[in-house]
JSON list of C-alpha atoms and ligand atoms in Angstrom, two decimals:
[
{"chain": "A", "resi": 1, "resn": "MET", "atom": "CA", "xyz": [-2.88, -42.38, -99.34]},
{"chain": "A", "resi": 2, "resn": "ASN", "atom": "CA", "xyz": [-4.70, -38.63, -99.19]},
{"chain": "A", "resi": 3, "resn": "ILE", "atom": "CA", "xyz": [-2.56, -35.38, -100.53]},
{"chain": "A", "resi": 4, "resn": "ASN", "atom": "CA", "xyz": [-4.14, -32.11, -99.67]},
{"chain": "A", "resi": 5, "resn": "ALA", "atom": "CA", "xyz": [-2.76, -28.69, -100.59]},
{"chain": "A", "resi": 6, "resn": "THR", "atom": "CA", "xyz": [-2.18, -27.69, -96.62]},
{"chain": "A", "resi": 7, "resn": "LEU", "atom": "CA", "xyz": [0.62, -30.88, -96.74]},
{"chain": "A", "resi": 8, "resn": "VAL", "atom": "CA", "xyz": [1.93, -29.66, -100.12]},
{"chain": "A", "resi": 9, "resn": "ASN", "atom": "CA", "xyz": [2.30, -25.75, -98.25]},
{"chain": "A", "resi": 10, "resn": "LEU", "atom": "CA", "xyz": [4.19, -27.38, -94.88]},
{"chain": "A", "resi": 11, "resn": "TYR", "atom": "CA", "xyz": [6.06, -29.79, -97.42]},
{"chain": "A", "resi": 12, "resn": "HIS", "atom": "CA", "xyz": [8.08, -26.51, -98.40]},
{"chain": "A", "resi": 13, "resn": "VAL", "atom": "CA", "xyz": [8.16, -25.00, -95.02]},
{"chain": "A", "resi": 14, "resn": "CYS", "atom": "CA", "xyz": [9.50, -28.05, -92.97]},
{"chain": "A", "resi": 15, "resn": "LYS", "atom": "CA", "xyz": [9.12, -31.50, -93.84]},
{"chain": "A", "resi": 16, "resn": "ARG", "atom": "CA", "xyz": [8.96, -32.04, -90.02]},
{"chain": "A", "resi": 17, "resn": "GLU", "atom": "CA", "xyz": [5.77, -30.13, -89.64]},
{"chain": "A", "resi": 18, "resn": "CYS", "atom": "CA", "xyz": [4.22, -31.46, -92.78]},
{"chain": "A", "resi": 19, "resn": "TRP", "atom": "CA", "xyz": [4.92, -35.20, -90.98]},
{"chain": "A", "resi": 20, "resn": "LEU", "atom": "CA", "xyz": [3.67, -34.23, -87.57]},
{"chain": "A", "resi": 21, "resn": "HIS", "atom": "CA", "xyz": [0.66, -32.25, -89.53]},
{"chain": "A", "resi": 22, "resn": "ALA", "atom": "CA", "xyz": [0.18, -35.89, -91.76]},
{"chain": "A", "resi": 23, "resn": "ASN", "atom": "CA", "xyz": [-0.02, -38.12, -88.85]},
{"chain": "A", "resi": 24, "resn": "GLY", "atom": "CA", "xyz": [-2.81, -36.55, -87.48]},
{"chain": "A", "resi": 25, "resn": "VAL", "atom": "CA", "xyz": [-0.56, -34.45, -84.57]},
{"chain": "A", "resi": 26, "resn": "ARG", "atom": "CA", "xyz": [-2.36, -31.41, -83.76]},
{"chain": "A", "resi": 27, "resn": "MET", "atom": "CA", "xyz": [-1.16, -28.34, -81.31]},
{"chain": "A", "resi": 28, "resn": "GLU", "atom": "CA", "xyz": [-3.22, -25.05, -80.93]},
{"chain": "A", "resi": 29, "resn": "HIS", "atom": "CA", "xyz": [-3.83, -22.98, -83.94]},
{"chain": "A", "resi": 30, "resn": "THR", "atom": "CA", "xyz": [-1.03, -20.16, -83.49]},
{"chain": "A", "resi": 31, "resn": "SER", "atom": "CA", "xyz": [1.21, -21.42, -87.19]},
{"chain": "A", "resi": 32, "resn": "GLU", "atom": "CA", "xyz": [1.48, -18.63, -89.74]},
{"chain": "A", "resi": 33, "resn": "VAL", "atom": "CA", "xyz": [1.03, -21.71, -91.81]},
{"chain": "A", "resi": 34, "resn": "VAL", "atom": "CA", "xyz": [-2.80, -22.33, -90.74]},
{"chain": "A", "resi": 35, "resn": "TYR", "atom": "CA", "xyz": [-3.89, -18.87, -89.92]},
{"chain": "A", "resi": 36, "resn": "ASP", "atom": "CA", "xyz": [-7.31, -18.77, -91.30]},
{"chain": "A", "resi": 37, "resn": "GLY", "atom": "CA", "xyz": [-6.75, -16.63, -94.64]},
{"chain": "A", "resi": 38, "resn": "LYS", "atom": "CA", "xyz": [-10.71, -17.26, -95.62]},
{"chain": "A", "resi": 39, "resn": "LEU", "atom": "CA", "xyz": [-11.13, -15.41, -92.59]},
{"chain": "A", "resi": 40, "resn": "LEU", "atom": "CA", "xyz": [-8.70, -12.52, -93.57]},
{"chain": "A", "resi": 41, "resn": "HIS", "atom": "CA", "xyz": [-9.87, -12.57, -96.95]},
{"chain": "A", "resi": 42, "resn": "GLU", "atom": "CA", "xyz": [-13.29, -11.94, -96.43]},
{"chain": "A", "resi": 43, "resn": "ILE", "atom": "CA", "xyz": [-12.31, -8.91, -93.97]},
{"chain": "A", "resi": 44, "resn": "SER", "atom": "CA", "xyz": [-10.04, -7.77, -96.58]},
{"chain": "A", "resi": 45, "resn": "TYR", "atom": "CA", "xyz": [-12.61, -8.10, -99.71]},
{"chain": "A", "resi": 46, "resn": "PRO", "atom": "CA", "xyz": [-15.86, -7.96, -98.61]},
{"chain": "A", "resi": 47, "resn": "GLN", "atom": "CA", "xyz": [-17.00, -6.62, -102.15]},
{"chain": "A", "resi": 48, "resn": "ARG", "atom": "CA", "xyz": [-15.82, -10.14, -103.83]},
{"chain": "A", "resi": 49, "resn": "ALA", "atom": "CA", "xyz": [-18.37, -12.81, -101.93]},
{"chain": "A", "resi": 50, "resn": "GLU", "atom": "CA", "xyz": [-20.88, -12.72, -104.76]},
{"chain": "A", "resi": 51, "resn": "LYS", "atom": "CA", "xyz": [-18.26, -13.11, -107.37]},
{"chain": "A", "resi": 52, "resn": "HIS", "atom": "CA", "xyz": [-16.17, -16.00, -105.77]},
{"chain": "A", "resi": 53, "resn": "THR", "atom": "CA", "xyz": [-17.39, -19.59, -105.40]},
{"chain": "A", "resi": 54, "resn": "GLU", "atom": "CA", "xyz": [-15.76, -22.13, -103.39]},
{"chain": "A", "resi": 55, "resn": "ILE", "atom": "CA", "xyz": [-15.01, -25.11, -105.40]},
{"chain": "A", "resi": 56, "resn": "GLU", "atom": "CA", "xyz": [-13.72, -28.53, -103.74]},
{"chain": "A", "resi": 57, "resn": "LEU", "atom": "CA", "xyz": [-11.88, -30.82, -106.14]},
{"chain": "A", "resi": 58, "resn": "SER", "atom": "CA", "xyz": [-10.30, -34.22, -106.42]},
{"chain": "A", "resi": 59, "resn": "ALA", "atom": "CA", "xyz": [-8.20, -36.17, -108.55]},
{"chain": "A", "resi": 60, "resn": "ARG", "atom": "CA", "xyz": [-6.55, -39.49, -108.99]},
{"chain": "A", "resi": 61, "resn": "LEU", "atom": "CA", "xyz": [-2.49, -39.63, -109.47]},
{"chain": "A", "resi": 62, "resn": "SER", "atom": "CA", "xyz": [-1.09, -42.71, -111.53]},
{"chain": "A", "resi": 63, "resn": "PRO", "atom": "CA", "xyz": [1.87, -43.24, -111.47]},
{"chain": "A", "resi": 64, "resn": "LYS", "atom": "CA", "xyz": [1.67, -44.26, -107.80]},
{"chain": "A", "resi": 65, "resn": "SER", "atom": "CA", "xyz": [4.05, -44.01, -104.74]},
{"chain": "A", "resi": 66, "resn": "LYS", "atom": "CA", "xyz": [7.07, -46.09, -104.41]},
{"chain": "A", "resi": 67, "resn": "ASN", "atom": "CA", "xyz": [4.96, -47.91, -101.64]},
{"chain": "A", "resi": 68, "resn": "GLY", "atom": "CA", "xyz": [2.72, -49.14, -103.82]},
{"chain": "A", "resi": 69, "resn": "LYS", "atom": "CA", "xyz": [-0.28, -47.33, -102.75]},
{"chain": "A", "resi": 70, "resn": "GLU", "atom": "CA", "xyz": [-2.61, -44.88, -104.92]},
{"chain": "A", "resi": 71, "resn": "ILE", "atom": "CA", "xyz": [-2.37, -40.79, -103.97]},
{"chain": "A", "resi": 72, "resn": "THR", "atom": "CA", "xyz": [-5.14, -39.11, -104.30]},
{"chain": "A", "resi": 73, "resn": "LEU", "atom": "CA", "xyz": [-5.07, -35.24, -104.68]},
{"chain": "A", "resi": 74, "resn": "TYR", "atom": "CA", "xyz": [-7.71, -33.26, -102.46]},
{"chain": "A", "resi": 75, "resn": "GLY", "atom": "CA", "xyz": [-8.22, -29.42, -102.66]},
{"chain": "A", "resi": 76, "resn": "LYS", "atom": "CA", "xyz": [-10.32, -26.86, -101.42]},
{"chain": "A", "resi": 77, "resn": "ILE", "atom": "CA", "xyz": [-10.31, -23.75, -103.53]},
{"chain": "A", "resi": 78, "resn": "ASP", "atom": "CA", "xyz": [-12.17, -20.64, -101.22]},
{"chain": "A", "resi": 79, "resn": "PHE", "atom": "CA", "xyz": [-12.42, -18.23, -103.63]},
{"chain": "A", "resi": 80, "resn": "TYR", "atom": "CA", "xyz": [-12.25, -19.49, -107.61]},
{"chain": "A", "resi": 81, "resn": "ASP", "atom": "CA", "xyz": [-13.65, -16.01, -109.49]},
{"chain": "A", "resi": 82, "resn": "ALA", "atom": "CA", "xyz": [-14.90, -18.80, -112.65]},
{"chain": "A", "resi": 83, "resn": "ARG", "atom": "CA", "xyz": [-16.08, -16.00, -114.82]},
{"chain": "A", "resi": 84, "resn": "ASN", "atom": "CA", "xyz": [-12.04, -14.84, -115.14]},
{"chain": "A", "resi": 85, "resn": "LYS", "atom": "CA", "xyz": [-10.64, -18.03, -114.31]},
{"chain": "A", "resi": 86, "resn": "ILE", "atom": "CA", "xyz": [-8.60, -16.58, -111.38]},
{"chain": "A", "resi": 87, "resn": "ILE", "atom": "CA", "xyz": [-7.96, -17.94, -108.08]},
{"chain": "A", "resi": 88, "resn": "HIS", "atom": "CA", "xyz": [-7.44, -15.81, -104.90]},
{"chain": "A", "resi": 89, "resn": "GLU", "atom": "CA", "xyz": [-5.38, -16.51, -102.35]},
{"chain": "A", "resi": 90, "resn": "THR", "atom": "CA", "xyz": [-5.10, -14.72, -99.00]},
{"chain": "A", "resi": 91, "resn": "LYS", "atom": "CA", "xyz": [-2.38, -14.98, -96.72]},
{"chain": "A", "resi": 92, "resn": "ARG", "atom": "CA", "xyz": [-1.36, -12.75, -93.42]},
{"chain": "A", "resi": 93, "resn": "SER", "atom": "CA", "xyz": [2.55, -12.38, -94.17]},
{"chain": "A", "resi": 94, "resn": "ASP", "atom": "CA", "xyz": [4.73, -13.53, -96.56]},
{"chain": "A", "resi": 95, "resn": "LYS", "atom": "CA", "xyz": [7.60, -15.12, -94.78]},
{"chain": "A", "resi": 96, "resn": "VAL", "atom": "CA", "xyz": [6.86, -18.38, -96.50]},
{"chain": "A", "resi": 97, "resn": "GLU", "atom": "CA", "xyz": [6.15, -17.33, -99.56]},
{"chain": "A", "resi": 98, "resn": "ASN", "atom": "CA", "xyz": [7.52, -19.96, -101.80]},
{"chain": "A", "resi": 99, "resn": "ALA", "atom": "CA", "xyz": [5.29, -22.28, -99.77]},
{"chain": "A", "resi": 100, "resn": "HIS", "atom": "CA", "xyz": [2.37, -20.42, -100.71]},
{"chain": "A", "resi": 101, "resn": "GLU", "atom": "CA", "xyz": [3.08, -20.24, -104.22]},
{"chain": "A", "resi": 102, "resn": "TRP", "atom": "CA", "xyz": [3.35, -23.98, -104.41]},
{"chain": "A", "resi": 103, "resn": "GLN", "atom": "CA", "xyz": [0.14, -24.26, -102.69]},
{"chain": "A", "resi": 104, "resn": "VAL", "atom": "CA", "xyz": [-1.79, -22.22, -105.30]},
{"chain": "A", "resi": 105, "resn": "LYS", "atom": "CA", "xyz": [0.13, -23.70, -108.13]},
{"chain": "A", "resi": 106, "resn": "TYR", "atom": "CA", "xyz": [-1.07, -27.41, -106.57]},
{"chain": "A", "resi": 107, "resn": "TYR", "atom": "CA", "xyz": [-4.79, -25.86, -107.26]},
{"chain": "A", "resi": 108, "resn": "LEU", "atom": "CA", "xyz": [-3.53, -24.88, -110.19]},
{"chain": "A", "resi": 109, "resn": "TRP", "atom": "CA", "xyz": [-2.65, -28.34, -111.24]},
{"chain": "A", "resi": 110, "resn": "LEU", "atom": "CA", "xyz": [-5.69, -29.50, -109.63]},
{"chain": "A", "resi": 111, "resn": "LEU", "atom": "CA", "xyz": [-7.98, -27.98, -111.89]},
{"chain": "A", "resi": 112, "resn": "LYS", "atom": "CA", "xyz": [-6.02, -28.74, -114.78]},
{"chain": "A", "resi": 113, "resn": "LEU", "atom": "CA", "xyz": [-6.47, -32.58, -113.61]},
{"chain": "A", "resi": 114, "resn": "ASN", "atom": "CA", "xyz": [-9.98, -31.82, -113.56]},
{"chain": "A", "resi": 115, "resn": "GLY", "atom": "CA", "xyz": [-10.30, -30.56, -117.27]},
{"chain": "A", "resi": 116, "resn": "ILE", "atom": "CA", "xyz": [-10.25, -26.60, -115.95]},
{"chain": "A", "resi": 117, "resn": "ASP", "atom": "CA", "xyz": [-7.06, -25.20, -117.95]},
{"chain": "A", "resi": 118, "resn": "HIS", "atom": "CA", "xyz": [-5.43, -21.87, -118.52]},
{"chain": "A", "resi": 119, "resn": "VAL", "atom": "CA", "xyz": [-6.64, -20.68, -114.87]},
{"chain": "A", "resi": 120, "resn": "SER", "atom": "CA", "xyz": [-4.27, -18.33, -113.32]},
{"chain": "A", "resi": 121, "resn": "ALA", "atom": "CA", "xyz": [-4.07, -17.03, -109.58]},
{"chain": "A", "resi": 122, "resn": "ILE", "atom": "CA", "xyz": [-3.77, -14.06, -107.36]},
{"chain": "A", "resi": 123, "resn": "LEU", "atom": "CA", "xyz": [-1.78, -14.56, -103.99]},
{"chain": "A", "resi": 124, "resn": "GLU", "atom": "CA", "xyz": [-2.54, -11.79, -101.97]},
{"chain": "A", "resi": 125, "resn": "TYR", "atom": "CA", "xyz": [-1.20, -9.88, -98.70]},
{"chain": "A", "resi": 126, "resn": "PRO", "atom": "CA", "xyz": [-3.59, -7.46, -97.67]},
{"chain": "A", "resi": 127, "resn": "LEU", "atom": "CA", "xyz": [-1.55, -6.57, -94.25]},
{"chain": "A", "resi": 128, "resn": "ILE", "atom": "CA", "xyz": [1.45, -5.71, -96.06]},
{"chain": "A", "resi": 129, "resn": "ARG", "atom": "CA", "xyz": [0.19, -4.59, -99.36]},
{"chain": "A", "resi": 130, "resn": "HIS", "atom": "CA", "xyz": [1.88, -7.23, -101.53]},
{"chain": "A", "resi": 131, "resn": "THR", "atom": "CA", "xyz": [0.78, -9.71, -104.80]},
{"chain": "A", "resi": 132, "resn": "SER", "atom": "CA", "xyz": [1.76, -12.24, -106.90]},
{"chain": "A", "resi": 133, "resn": "HIS", "atom": "CA", "xyz": [0.48, -13.31, -110.15]},
{"chain": "A", "resi": 134, "resn": "LEU", "atom": "CA", "xyz": [1.15, -17.02, -110.57]},
{"chain": "A", "resi": 135, "resn": "ASP", "atom": "CA", "xyz": [0.58, -19.54, -113.39]},
{"chain": "A", "resi": 136, "resn": "LEU", "atom": "CA", "xyz": [1.28, -23.26, -114.05]},
{"chain": "A", "resi": 137, "resn": "ARG", "atom": "CA", "xyz": [3.78, -23.62, -116.06]},
{"chain": "A", "resi": 138, "resn": "GLU", "atom": "CA", "xyz": [4.60, -27.65, -117.62]},
{"chain": "A", "resi": 139, "resn": "THR", "atom": "CA", "xyz": [7.85, -27.62, -115.05]},
{"chain": "A", "resi": 140, "resn": "ASP", "atom": "CA", "xyz": [5.61, -26.83, -112.29]},
{"chain": "A", "resi": 141, "resn": "GLU", "atom": "CA", "xyz": [3.42, -29.75, -112.94]},
{"chain": "A", "resi": 142, "resn": "GLN", "atom": "CA", "xyz": [6.35, -31.96, -113.22]},
{"chain": "A", "resi": 143, "resn": "TYR", "atom": "CA", "xyz": [7.67, -30.40, -109.95]},
{"chain": "A", "resi": 144, "resn": "LEU", "atom": "CA", "xyz": [4.28, -31.14, -108.22]},
{"chain": "A", "resi": 145, "resn": "GLU", "atom": "CA", "xyz": [4.02, -34.60, -109.09]},
{"chain": "A", "resi": 146, "resn": "GLU", "atom": "CA", "xyz": [7.18, -35.37, -107.43]},
{"chain": "A", "resi": 147, "resn": "VAL", "atom": "CA", "xyz": [6.18, -33.66, -104.30]},
{"chain": "A", "resi": 148, "resn": "VAL", "atom": "CA", "xyz": [3.40, -35.31, -103.96]},
{"chain": "A", "resi": 149, "resn": "ILE", "atom": "CA", "xyz": [5.01, -38.58, -104.18]},
{"chain": "A", "resi": 150, "resn": "LYS", "atom": "CA", "xyz": [7.57, -37.22, -101.96]},
{"chain": "A", "resi": 151, "resn": "VAL", "atom": "CA", "xyz": [4.88, -36.21, -99.29]},
{"chain": "A", "resi": 152, "resn": "ALA", "atom": "CA", "xyz": [2.84, -39.47, -99.45]},
{"chain": "A", "resi": 153, "resn": "GLU", "atom": "CA", "xyz": [6.51, -41.18, -98.88]},
{"chain": "A", "resi": 154, "resn": "LEU", "atom": "CA", "xyz": [6.58, -38.93, -95.67]},
{"chain": "A", "resi": 155, "resn": "LYS", "atom": "CA", "xyz": [3.57, -39.46, -94.38]},
{"chain": "A", "resi": 156, "resn": "ASP", "atom": "CA", "xyz": [3.75, -42.92, -94.61]},
{"chain": "A", "resi": 157, "resn": "GLY", "atom": "CA", "xyz": [7.17, -43.01, -93.27]},
{"chain": "A", "resi": 158, "resn": "GLU", "atom": "CA", "xyz": [7.54, -44.00, -89.35]},
{"chain": "A", "resi": 159, "resn": "GLU", "atom": "CA", "xyz": [10.36, -41.42, -88.17]},
{"chain": "A", "resi": 160, "resn": "CYS", "atom": "CA", "xyz": [9.21, -37.47, -87.61]},
{"chain": "A", "resi": 161, "resn": "PRO", "atom": "CA", "xyz": [11.83, -35.74, -90.03]},
{"chain": "A", "resi": 162, "resn": "PRO", "atom": "CA", "xyz": [14.20, -33.83, -87.10]},
{"chain": "A", "resi": 163, "resn": "VAL", "atom": "CA", "xyz": [13.89, -29.79, -86.01]},
{"chain": "A", "resi": 164, "resn": "ILE", "atom": "CA", "xyz": [15.24, -27.80, -88.47]},
{"chain": "A", "resi": 165, "resn": "HIS", "atom": "CA", "xyz": [16.04, -24.95, -86.34]},
{"chain": "A", "resi": 166, "resn": "THR", "atom": "CA", "xyz": [15.12, -21.86, -88.77]},
{"chain": "A", "resi": 167, "resn": "LYS", "atom": "CA", "xyz": [13.36, -18.43, -87.82]},
{"chain": "A", "resi": 168, "resn": "ILE", "atom": "CA", "xyz": [10.10, -19.85, -88.58]},
{"chain": "A", "resi": 169, "resn": "CYS", "atom": "CA", "xyz": [9.99, -22.14, -86.12]},
{"chain": "A", "resi": 170, "resn": "LYS", "atom": "CA", "xyz": [9.16, -19.24, -83.43]},
{"chain": "A", "resi": 171, "resn": "SER", "atom": "CA", "xyz": [5.82, -18.95, -85.24]},
{"chain": "A", "resi": 172, "resn": "CYS", "atom": "CA", "xyz": [5.30, -22.30, -86.05]},
{"chain": "A", "resi": 173, "resn": "SER", "atom": "CA", "xyz": [2.51, -23.95, -83.79]},
{"chain": "A", "resi": 174, "resn": "TYR", "atom": "CA", "xyz": [4.78, -27.12, -83.08]},
{"chain": "A", "resi": 175, "resn": "TYR", "atom": "CA", "xyz": [7.21, -24.83, -81.54]},
{"chain": "A", "resi": 176, "resn": "GLU", "atom": "CA", "xyz": [6.73, -26.07, -78.13]},
{"chain": "A", "resi": 177, "resn": "LEU", "atom": "CA", "xyz": [7.03, -29.58, -78.84]},
{"chain": "A", "resi": 178, "resn": "CYS", "atom": "CA", "xyz": [10.23, -29.93, -80.96]},
{"chain": "A", "resi": 179, "resn": "TYR", "atom": "CA", "xyz": [12.01, -27.66, -78.34]},
{"chain": "A", "resi": 180, "resn": "VAL", "atom": "CA", "xyz": [11.01, -29.34, -74.99]},
{"chain": "A", "resi": 181, "resn": "ASP", "atom": "CA", "xyz": [14.06, -30.45, -74.48]},
{"chain": "A", "resi": 182, "resn": "GLU", "atom": "CA", "xyz": [16.06, -27.05, -75.11]},
{"chain": "A", "resi": 183, "resn": "GLU", "atom": "CA", "xyz": [14.23, -24.49, -73.16]},
{"chain": "B", "resi": 201, "resn": "SF4", "atom": "S1", "xyz": [8.88, -25.30, -85.09]},
{"chain": "B", "resi": 201, "resn": "SF4", "atom": "FE1", "xyz": [10.33, -25.75, -86.55]},
{"chain": "B", "resi": 201, "resn": "SF4", "atom": "S2", "xyz": [11.23, -28.00, -86.72]},
{"chain": "B", "resi": 201, "resn": "SF4", "atom": "FE2", "xyz": [9.21, -28.06, -85.37]},
{"chain": "B", "resi": 201, "resn": "SF4", "atom": "S3", "xyz": [7.68, -28.22, -87.14]},
{"chain": "B", "resi": 201, "resn": "SF4", "atom": "FE3", "xyz": [7.56, -25.79, -86.32]},
{"chain": "B", "resi": 201, "resn": "SF4", "atom": "S4", "xyz": [8.84, -25.37, -88.02]},
{"chain": "B", "resi": 201, "resn": "SF4", "atom": "FE4", "xyz": [9.79, -27.44, -87.99]}
]
């Protein structure tokens, strides 16, 4: 069972969206979550390109999920400043900032699971001039371990979770799919 940062992010936005994405249902890319933060970062911070590297990481998680399948964690960090041990993650809007924070903390955890400790992160919203500084706490690691197990169980579940009826639905790529019977 593979889990990645997008699923961790979506789990905090909407369980239904997480399930749809995890099960390969893809709609047009209009969603806030899937907006290309990498492109926005390159446009907003062109001077940083040489200092940052892209890294891909993976780690096996023990304990396993309740269904007995081993969980493998994956993550691709677009902008890692190895010299200063800082991840830069760029987003368009802070409407789902909590989900963004857990995505970034997942990267920090994945780095730690790969032996790269004491990394911090900067979550940047250049369009609204907002920045958050994040570190990984011990309680975050425990929480993330619980979350990835729950995401694995959600992904494996046969039933798609219900529509959540919140403001975020309007900017979600699955909006038409979720509200087709209500229009
Ligand atoms: S439209 Fe709303 S309920 Fe449907 S997947 Fe998106 S956020 Fe979830």
